[in-house]
Amino acid sequence: MTAITLDNISRDYGCGIFGVRDVSLAIDEGEFMVLLGPSGCGKSTTLRMIAGLEVITSGRIRIGARDVTELAPRSRNVAVVFQSYALYPHMSVRENMRFGMKMRGTPLDEQDRRIADAAEILGLDPYLDRKPGALSGGQRQRVALGRAMVREPDVFLMDEPLSNLDAKLRGEMRQELVKLHRRLGKTMVFVTHDHVEAMTMGDRICIMRDGQIEQVGPPLEVYANPTNTFVAQFLASPAMNLIPARLTAAGGGLGITAGPLAGALPAREAALYARAAAEPAILGLRAEDVLTAPGPATLPVSGKVIVREALGAENLIGIETDGVTLSARTERQFLPAFGDQVTLHADMSQMHLFNAATGVAYPKGT
């Protein structure tokens, strides 16, 4: 197993345009690290810099104990799996998997052993003599993974490998990749713009924006404690509700006014966010924390239903009031009609608070 260390790496395209700017990240041995962010945020550029496919204009990269900053891609012992699969259409699955080893002069018996091992792990035995055109998208993706595996690399780099698959296959391949990672124990770096892939696959996620890192951590930790409004909104669907707010002293405690929401905060939240009193702030509430029934720490909010998505196991409801739209994730039995006036209940014990000027979160528990 091999760790990866990025030390202030940048990709400067000139004229003040950076693909990546001063990114530092330590990826542990055997870790499944997910680089997550919107298109153009620098995640694929970062991956390509690790692979040696993109020029590093400043900073250093280490893979294990080796400084690979100046090494050619073939000397880094990494395998890259691309979005497009990049299979040779005129070759069989076996020939596609063999090709790279053949070019590197790997002995034939060793080639056969590696192909057999990878095919068994990936369930490709029945397809070894087929051409890529005779395979499904999921099968082609497994061939691309097998071709990477037979190299026996120190590190696997995957650039949005599931984005060409339909929803059902994406779900299946997510599970297969997690199983593969556990079986191989190799360091893997996975690029995606899909927050579901990040949440379900990564040991840690690294959220990027405009060529820089916004937050790094275990998925559930980042979800529970987003460092700013960008992370809070990006790592969820629907995005976190963000409402301009102001906190004021009220009856020995702390009250909040945020669009249609107004009332006293629970004692714990009042103590946590006392420093934000009288400062312009942004209230953050996830959709699952807007409830259909009142609770001990809720504030009521009424509005007209303008969004209604029945998903089977749950519903997504959007209500509008005073120019503010509030999203709620509700139980499947609660499905009002468009235009209905309904009352929901914001669970303030789950609130997040951000500085209005910077978008940075006020830390919880400090």
Short mmCIF file of C-alpha atoms in Angstrom, two decimals:
data_model
loop_
_atom_site.label_atom_id
_atom_site.label_comp_id
_atom_site.label_asym_id
_atom_site.label_seq_id
_atom_site.Cartn_x
_atom_site.Cartn_y
_atom_site.Cartn_z
CA MET A 1 0.00 0.00 0.00
CA THR A 2 1.19 3.49 -0.85
CA ALA A 3 0.35 6.95 0.49
CA ILE A 4 0.12 10.07 -1.69
CA THR A 5 1.24 13.51 -0.58
CA LEU A 6 0.41 16.69 -2.48
CA ASP A 7 2.50 19.61 -1.27
CA ASN A 8 1.21 23.01 -2.46
CA ILE A 9 0.75 21.86 -6.05
CA SER A 10 -0.49 24.33 -8.68
CA ARG A 11 -1.33 24.27 -12.36
CA ASP A 12 -0.89 27.72 -13.84
CA TYR A 13 -2.16 28.15 -17.41
CA GLY A 14 -0.90 31.75 -17.58
CA CYS A 15 -2.72 35.08 -17.64
CA GLY A 16 -3.78 34.53 -14.05
CA ILE A 17 -5.74 31.36 -14.87
CA PHE A 18 -5.16 28.45 -12.50
CA GLY A 19 -6.59 24.95 -12.87
CA VAL A 20 -5.32 24.14 -9.37
CA ARG A 21 -3.82 26.57 -6.89
CA ASP A 22 -1.70 25.62 -3.84
CA VAL A 23 -3.41 22.32 -3.09
CA SER A 24 -1.99 20.30 -0.20
CA LEU A 25 -3.49 16.92 0.65
CA ALA A 26 -2.27 13.78 2.41
CA ILE A 27 -3.93 10.56 1.20
CA ASP A 28 -3.27 7.64 3.52
CA GLU A 29 -2.07 4.18 2.53
CA GLY A 30 -4.98 2.06 1.38
CA GLU A 31 -7.44 4.94 1.58
CA PHE A 32 -10.36 5.52 -0.78
CA MET A 33 -10.19 9.29 -1.30
CA VAL A 34 -12.93 11.02 -3.29
CA LEU A 35 -12.29 14.36 -4.99
CA LEU A 36 -15.68 16.04 -5.21
CA GLY A 37 -16.82 19.28 -6.76
CA PRO A 38 -18.60 20.98 -9.64
CA SER A 39 -17.32 21.00 -13.21
CA GLY A 40 -14.19 23.12 -13.55
CA CYS A 41 -13.25 23.00 -9.87
CA GLY A 42 -9.86 21.34 -10.49
CA LYS A 43 -10.56 17.80 -9.32
CA SER A 44 -9.69 16.09 -12.64
CA THR A 45 -6.67 18.34 -13.07
CA THR A 46 -5.46 17.28 -9.62
CA LEU A 47 -5.91 13.62 -10.54
CA ARG A 48 -4.04 14.10 -13.82
CA MET A 49 -1.20 15.83 -11.97
CA ILE A 50 -0.88 12.80 -9.69
CA ALA A 51 -0.80 10.58 -12.77
CA GLY A 52 1.79 12.76 -14.51
CA LEU A 53 -0.59 13.61 -17.36
CA GLU A 54 -0.74 17.30 -16.43
CA VAL A 55 2.22 19.62 -15.90
CA ILE A 56 2.87 20.75 -12.33
CA THR A 57 3.91 24.40 -12.36
CA SER A 58 4.76 24.50 -8.65
CA GLY A 59 4.75 22.20 -5.63
CA ARG A 60 5.75 18.57 -5.17
CA ILE A 61 4.02 15.18 -5.33
CA ARG A 62 5.17 12.09 -3.44
CA ILE A 63 3.83 8.59 -3.99
CA GLY A 64 5.05 6.48 -1.11
CA ALA A 65 8.64 7.47 -0.38
CA ARG A 66 9.31 8.66 -3.95
CA ASP A 67 9.14 12.23 -5.17
CA VAL A 68 7.45 11.72 -8.54
CA THR A 69 7.04 15.39 -9.48
CA GLU A 70 9.41 15.13 -12.43
CA LEU A 71 8.76 11.49 -13.34
CA ALA A 72 7.00 10.41 -16.53
CA PRO A 73 3.60 8.73 -16.10
CA ARG A 74 4.98 5.28 -16.91
CA SER A 75 7.48 5.59 -14.06
CA ARG A 76 4.94 6.38 -11.33
CA ASN A 77 3.33 2.93 -11.16
CA VAL A 78 -0.20 4.29 -11.12
CA ALA A 79 -3.20 3.05 -13.11
CA VAL A 80 -5.80 5.47 -14.46
CA VAL A 81 -9.40 4.54 -15.24
CA PHE A 82 -11.09 7.13 -17.43
CA GLN A 83 -14.72 8.08 -17.96
CA SER A 84 -14.61 6.89 -21.57
CA TYR A 85 -13.25 3.36 -20.77
CA ALA A 86 -10.74 3.80 -23.67
CA LEU A 87 -10.92 0.15 -24.76
CA TYR A 88 -9.56 -1.01 -28.12
CA PRO A 89 -12.70 -2.00 -30.09
CA HIS A 90 -10.91 -4.50 -32.35
CA MET A 91 -9.41 -6.45 -29.44
CA SER A 92 -11.10 -8.99 -27.19
CA VAL A 93 -11.43 -8.40 -23.47
CA ARG A 94 -8.43 -10.65 -22.91
CA GLU A 95 -6.35 -8.74 -25.48
CA ASN A 96 -7.36 -5.40 -24.00
CA MET A 97 -6.20 -6.54 -20.58
CA ARG A 98 -3.01 -8.05 -21.99
CA PHE A 99 -1.95 -5.13 -24.18
CA GLY A 100 -0.25 -2.95 -21.57
CA MET A 101 1.64 -5.86 -20.05
CA LYS A 102 2.76 -6.95 -23.52
CA MET A 103 4.14 -3.49 -24.24
CA ARG A 104 6.06 -3.55 -20.95
CA GLY A 105 7.55 -6.97 -21.70
CA THR A 106 5.81 -8.85 -18.90
CA PRO A 107 6.43 -12.63 -19.29
CA LEU A 108 3.52 -14.44 -20.98
CA ASP A 109 2.78 -16.79 -18.08
CA GLU A 110 2.67 -13.79 -15.72
CA GLN A 111 0.30 -12.02 -18.11
CA ASP A 112 -2.02 -15.04 -18.08
CA ARG A 113 -1.94 -15.26 -14.28
CA ARG A 114 -2.81 -11.58 -13.82
CA ILE A 115 -5.61 -11.73 -16.40
CA ALA A 116 -7.09 -14.82 -14.73
CA ASP A 117 -6.92 -13.23 -11.27
CA ALA A 118 -8.52 -9.96 -12.40
CA ALA A 119 -11.21 -11.74 -14.42
CA GLU A 120 -12.17 -13.85 -11.40
CA ILE A 121 -12.39 -10.85 -9.09
CA LEU A 122 -14.42 -8.78 -11.58
CA GLY A 123 -16.61 -11.58 -12.91
CA LEU A 124 -15.21 -11.27 -16.43
CA ASP A 125 -14.48 -14.94 -17.14
CA PRO A 126 -17.49 -15.42 -19.47
CA TYR A 127 -16.52 -12.35 -21.52
CA LEU A 128 -12.78 -12.74 -22.08
CA ASP A 129 -13.16 -13.62 -25.76
CA ARG A 130 -15.78 -10.95 -26.55
CA LYS A 131 -15.09 -7.59 -28.17
CA PRO A 132 -16.07 -4.40 -26.25
CA GLY A 133 -18.94 -3.79 -28.68
CA ALA A 134 -20.63 -6.96 -27.45
CA LEU A 135 -20.56 -5.84 -23.80
CA SER A 136 -22.87 -3.69 -21.70
CA GLY A 137 -21.68 -0.41 -20.21
CA GLY A 138 -21.14 -2.00 -16.82
CA GLN A 139 -19.16 -4.86 -18.36
CA ARG A 140 -16.97 -2.43 -20.31
CA GLN A 141 -16.33 -0.52 -17.09
CA ARG A 142 -15.21 -3.72 -15.40
CA VAL A 143 -12.85 -4.44 -18.32
CA ALA A 144 -11.33 -0.97 -17.87
CA LEU A 145 -10.86 -1.77 -14.17
CA GLY A 146 -9.36 -5.16 -15.04
CA ARG A 147 -6.90 -3.56 -17.43
CA ALA A 148 -5.82 -1.29 -14.58
CA MET A 149 -5.62 -4.15 -12.09
CA VAL A 150 -3.30 -6.34 -14.18
CA ARG A 151 -0.69 -3.61 -14.00
CA GLU A 152 -0.53 -4.25 -10.24
CA PRO A 153 -0.09 -0.53 -9.59
CA ASP A 154 0.67 1.15 -6.30
CA VAL A 155 -2.27 3.53 -6.78
CA PHE A 156 -5.57 3.51 -8.70
CA LEU A 157 -6.76 6.85 -10.11
CA MET A 158 -10.36 7.00 -11.38
CA ASP A 159 -11.74 9.99 -13.28
CA GLU A 160 -15.57 9.90 -13.14
CA PRO A 161 -15.63 6.24 -14.24
CA LEU A 162 -19.36 5.77 -13.56
CA SER A 163 -20.78 8.86 -15.24
CA ASN A 164 -21.59 7.07 -18.52
CA LEU A 165 -23.69 4.41 -16.81
CA ASP A 166 -27.43 4.51 -16.17
CA ALA A 167 -28.70 4.98 -12.61
CA LYS A 168 -29.13 1.27 -11.87
CA LEU A 169 -25.66 0.34 -13.14
CA ARG A 170 -24.10 3.27 -11.27
CA GLY A 171 -25.56 1.95 -8.04
CA GLU A 172 -24.28 -1.56 -8.74
CA MET A 173 -20.81 -0.37 -9.75
CA ARG A 174 -20.52 1.80 -6.62
CA GLN A 175 -20.92 -1.33 -4.55
CA GLU A 176 -18.53 -3.30 -6.75
CA LEU A 177 -15.82 -0.64 -6.46
CA VAL A 178 -16.12 -0.54 -2.67
CA LYS A 179 -15.81 -4.35 -2.56
CA LEU A 180 -12.83 -4.19 -4.93
CA HIS A 181 -11.11 -1.61 -2.74
CA ARG A 182 -11.58 -3.73 0.36
CA ARG A 183 -10.29 -6.81 -1.42
CA LEU A 184 -7.21 -5.18 -2.97
CA GLY A 185 -6.40 -2.79 -0.11
CA LYS A 186 -4.86 -0.35 -2.60
CA THR A 187 -4.85 3.44 -2.37
CA MET A 188 -7.58 4.79 -4.63
CA VAL A 189 -8.38 8.35 -5.72
CA PHE A 190 -11.81 8.77 -7.25
CA VAL A 191 -13.06 11.93 -9.00
CA THR A 192 -16.77 12.69 -9.16
CA HIS A 193 -19.29 15.52 -9.15
CA ASP A 194 -21.95 13.21 -7.67
CA HIS A 195 -22.42 13.69 -3.92
CA VAL A 196 -24.08 10.26 -3.58
CA GLU A 197 -20.97 8.54 -4.95
CA ALA A 198 -18.83 10.57 -2.57
CA MET A 199 -20.97 9.84 0.49
CA THR A 200 -21.30 6.10 -0.16
CA MET A 201 -17.80 5.25 -1.40
CA GLY A 202 -15.17 7.45 0.19
CA ASP A 203 -13.23 6.85 3.37
CA ARG A 204 -12.73 10.61 3.15
CA ILE A 205 -13.90 13.24 0.71
CA CYS A 206 -12.07 16.32 -0.49
CA ILE A 207 -14.46 19.02 -1.71
CA MET A 208 -12.94 21.46 -4.21
CA ARG A 209 -13.98 24.80 -5.69
CA ASP A 210 -12.13 27.09 -8.10
CA GLY A 211 -8.96 25.00 -7.96
CA GLN A 212 -8.71 24.96 -4.17
CA ILE A 213 -9.75 22.68 -1.32
CA GLU A 214 -12.79 23.71 0.69
CA GLN A 215 -12.99 20.82 3.19
CA VAL A 216 -11.58 17.34 3.76
CA GLY A 217 -12.94 14.68 6.07
CA PRO A 218 -15.03 11.52 6.47
CA PRO A 219 -18.29 11.89 4.50
CA LEU A 220 -20.68 11.91 7.46
CA GLU A 221 -18.46 14.31 9.40
CA VAL A 222 -18.38 16.77 6.49
CA TYR A 223 -22.14 16.38 6.05
CA ALA A 224 -22.76 17.09 9.74
CA ASN A 225 -20.27 19.95 10.01
CA PRO A 226 -19.85 21.78 6.69
CA THR A 227 -17.18 24.42 6.89
CA ASN A 228 -19.05 26.96 4.74
CA THR A 229 -22.21 27.53 2.74
CA PHE A 230 -20.69 26.10 -0.46
CA VAL A 231 -19.97 22.74 1.17
CA ALA A 232 -23.33 22.81 2.97
CA GLN A 233 -25.23 23.18 -0.29
CA PHE A 234 -23.08 20.99 -2.53
CA LEU A 235 -23.07 17.88 -0.35
CA ALA A 236 -26.82 17.23 -0.46
CA SER A 237 -29.82 16.98 -2.75
CA PRO A 238 -31.87 19.02 -2.28
CA ALA A 239 -29.33 21.58 -1.19
CA MET A 240 -29.35 22.84 2.38
CA ASN A 241 -31.89 25.59 3.01
CA LEU A 242 -30.02 28.86 3.54
CA ILE A 243 -31.96 31.84 4.91
CA PRO A 244 -30.62 35.30 5.90
CA ALA A 245 -30.98 35.52 9.67
CA ARG A 246 -30.32 37.62 12.73
CA LEU A 247 -29.94 36.48 16.33
CA THR A 248 -31.04 38.74 19.18
CA ALA A 249 -31.26 38.47 22.95
CA ALA A 250 -34.70 37.26 24.02
CA GLY A 251 -35.92 36.59 27.55
CA GLY A 252 -32.53 35.66 28.93
CA GLY A 253 -31.83 33.45 25.93
CA LEU A 254 -31.36 33.96 22.22
CA GLY A 255 -34.00 34.39 19.55
CA ILE A 256 -33.74 34.09 15.78
CA THR A 257 -35.48 35.78 12.90
CA ALA A 258 -34.90 34.13 9.52
CA GLY A 259 -37.45 34.93 6.83
CA PRO A 260 -40.71 33.32 7.95
CA LEU A 261 -39.03 31.62 10.93
CA ALA A 262 -39.02 33.45 14.24
CA GLY A 263 -38.73 32.38 17.86
CA ALA A 264 -36.42 31.40 20.67
CA LEU A 265 -33.51 29.02 20.09
CA PRO A 266 -33.09 25.90 22.23
CA ALA A 267 -30.71 26.48 25.16
CA ARG A 268 -27.85 24.47 23.63
CA GLU A 269 -27.96 26.34 20.31
CA ALA A 270 -28.32 29.66 22.12
CA ALA A 271 -25.09 28.93 24.00
CA LEU A 272 -23.27 27.70 20.87
CA TYR A 273 -24.13 30.71 18.75
CA ALA A 274 -24.14 33.49 21.35
CA ARG A 275 -21.14 35.12 19.64
CA ALA A 276 -23.22 35.66 16.51
CA ALA A 277 -25.86 37.77 18.29
CA ALA A 278 -26.68 40.98 16.40
CA GLU A 279 -24.41 40.00 13.48
CA PRO A 280 -25.84 39.33 9.99
CA ALA A 281 -25.92 35.55 9.65
CA ILE A 282 -27.28 32.75 7.48
CA LEU A 283 -29.40 29.99 8.94
CA GLY A 284 -28.83 26.54 7.44
CA LEU A 285 -31.35 23.71 7.69
CA ARG A 286 -31.17 20.42 5.83
CA ALA A 287 -34.35 19.18 4.18
CA GLU A 288 -34.62 16.22 6.56
CA ASP A 289 -34.66 18.65 9.50
CA VAL A 290 -37.84 20.36 8.31
CA LEU A 291 -40.49 18.13 9.86
CA THR A 292 -44.20 17.54 9.38
CA ALA A 293 -44.93 17.43 13.13
CA PRO A 294 -43.87 19.80 15.93
CA GLY A 295 -41.18 18.79 18.39
CA PRO A 296 -39.52 20.18 21.52
CA ALA A 297 -37.03 22.31 19.55
CA THR A 298 -39.05 23.23 16.45
CA LEU A 299 -40.32 26.50 15.04
CA PRO A 300 -43.38 26.49 12.77
CA VAL A 301 -43.32 27.80 9.21
CA SER A 302 -46.30 27.98 6.88
CA GLY A 303 -46.29 28.36 3.13
CA LYS A 304 -47.71 27.34 -0.22
CA VAL A 305 -46.54 24.11 -1.82
CA ILE A 306 -44.57 24.91 -5.01
CA VAL A 307 -42.44 21.72 -5.24
CA ARG A 308 -43.82 18.20 -4.93
CA GLU A 309 -41.68 15.16 -5.76
CA ALA A 310 -43.00 11.75 -4.80
CA LEU A 311 -40.05 9.35 -4.63
CA GLY A 312 -41.83 6.32 -3.19
CA ALA A 313 -39.96 5.86 0.08
CA GLU A 314 -40.14 9.60 0.79
CA ASN A 315 -41.32 12.89 -0.67
CA LEU A 316 -39.56 16.16 -1.36
CA ILE A 317 -41.73 19.18 -0.63
CA GLY A 318 -40.94 22.83 -1.26
CA ILE A 319 -43.01 25.60 0.31
CA GLU A 320 -42.80 29.32 -0.39
CA THR A 321 -43.57 32.12 2.03
CA ASP A 322 -42.42 35.75 2.24
CA GLY A 323 -40.20 35.20 -0.81
CA VAL A 324 -38.33 32.34 0.88
CA THR A 325 -38.47 28.75 -0.41
CA LEU A 326 -37.97 25.98 2.14
CA SER A 327 -37.29 22.36 1.12
CA ALA A 328 -38.40 19.44 3.27
CA ARG A 329 -37.82 15.69 3.02
CA THR A 330 -41.01 14.14 4.36
CA GLU A 331 -42.45 10.71 5.01
CA ARG A 332 -44.27 9.13 2.09
CA GLN A 333 -47.70 9.58 3.68
CA PHE A 334 -47.30 13.37 3.62
CA LEU A 335 -47.96 14.48 0.03
CA PRO A 336 -49.90 17.75 -0.24
CA ALA A 337 -51.07 19.05 -3.60
CA PHE A 338 -49.53 21.95 -5.51
CA GLY A 339 -50.85 25.21 -4.09
CA ASP A 340 -51.88 23.76 -0.72
CA GLN A 341 -51.11 25.85 2.35
CA VAL A 342 -49.20 23.70 4.84
CA THR A 343 -47.35 24.16 8.10
CA LEU A 344 -43.97 22.52 8.61
CA HIS A 345 -41.68 22.58 11.62
CA ALA A 346 -38.00 23.51 11.53
CA ASP A 347 -35.92 21.50 14.00
CA MET A 348 -33.62 24.15 15.42
CA SER A 349 -31.61 21.57 17.36
CA GLN A 350 -30.16 20.61 13.94
CA MET A 351 -29.52 24.15 12.71
CA HIS A 352 -26.29 25.43 11.18
CA LEU A 353 -25.22 29.05 11.33
CA PHE A 354 -22.90 30.83 8.90
CA ASN A 355 -21.34 34.27 8.84
CA ALA A 356 -23.27 36.31 6.27
CA ALA A 357 -20.19 38.17 5.02
CA THR A 358 -17.83 35.20 4.59
CA GLY A 359 -20.13 32.19 4.36
CA VAL A 360 -17.95 30.44 6.95
CA ALA A 361 -19.71 28.29 9.55
CA TYR A 362 -19.79 29.19 13.19
CA PRO A 363 -18.27 26.06 14.75
CA LYS A 364 -20.48 23.80 16.79
CA GLY A 365 -19.39 22.90 20.28
CA THR A 366 -16.91 25.77 20.75
#
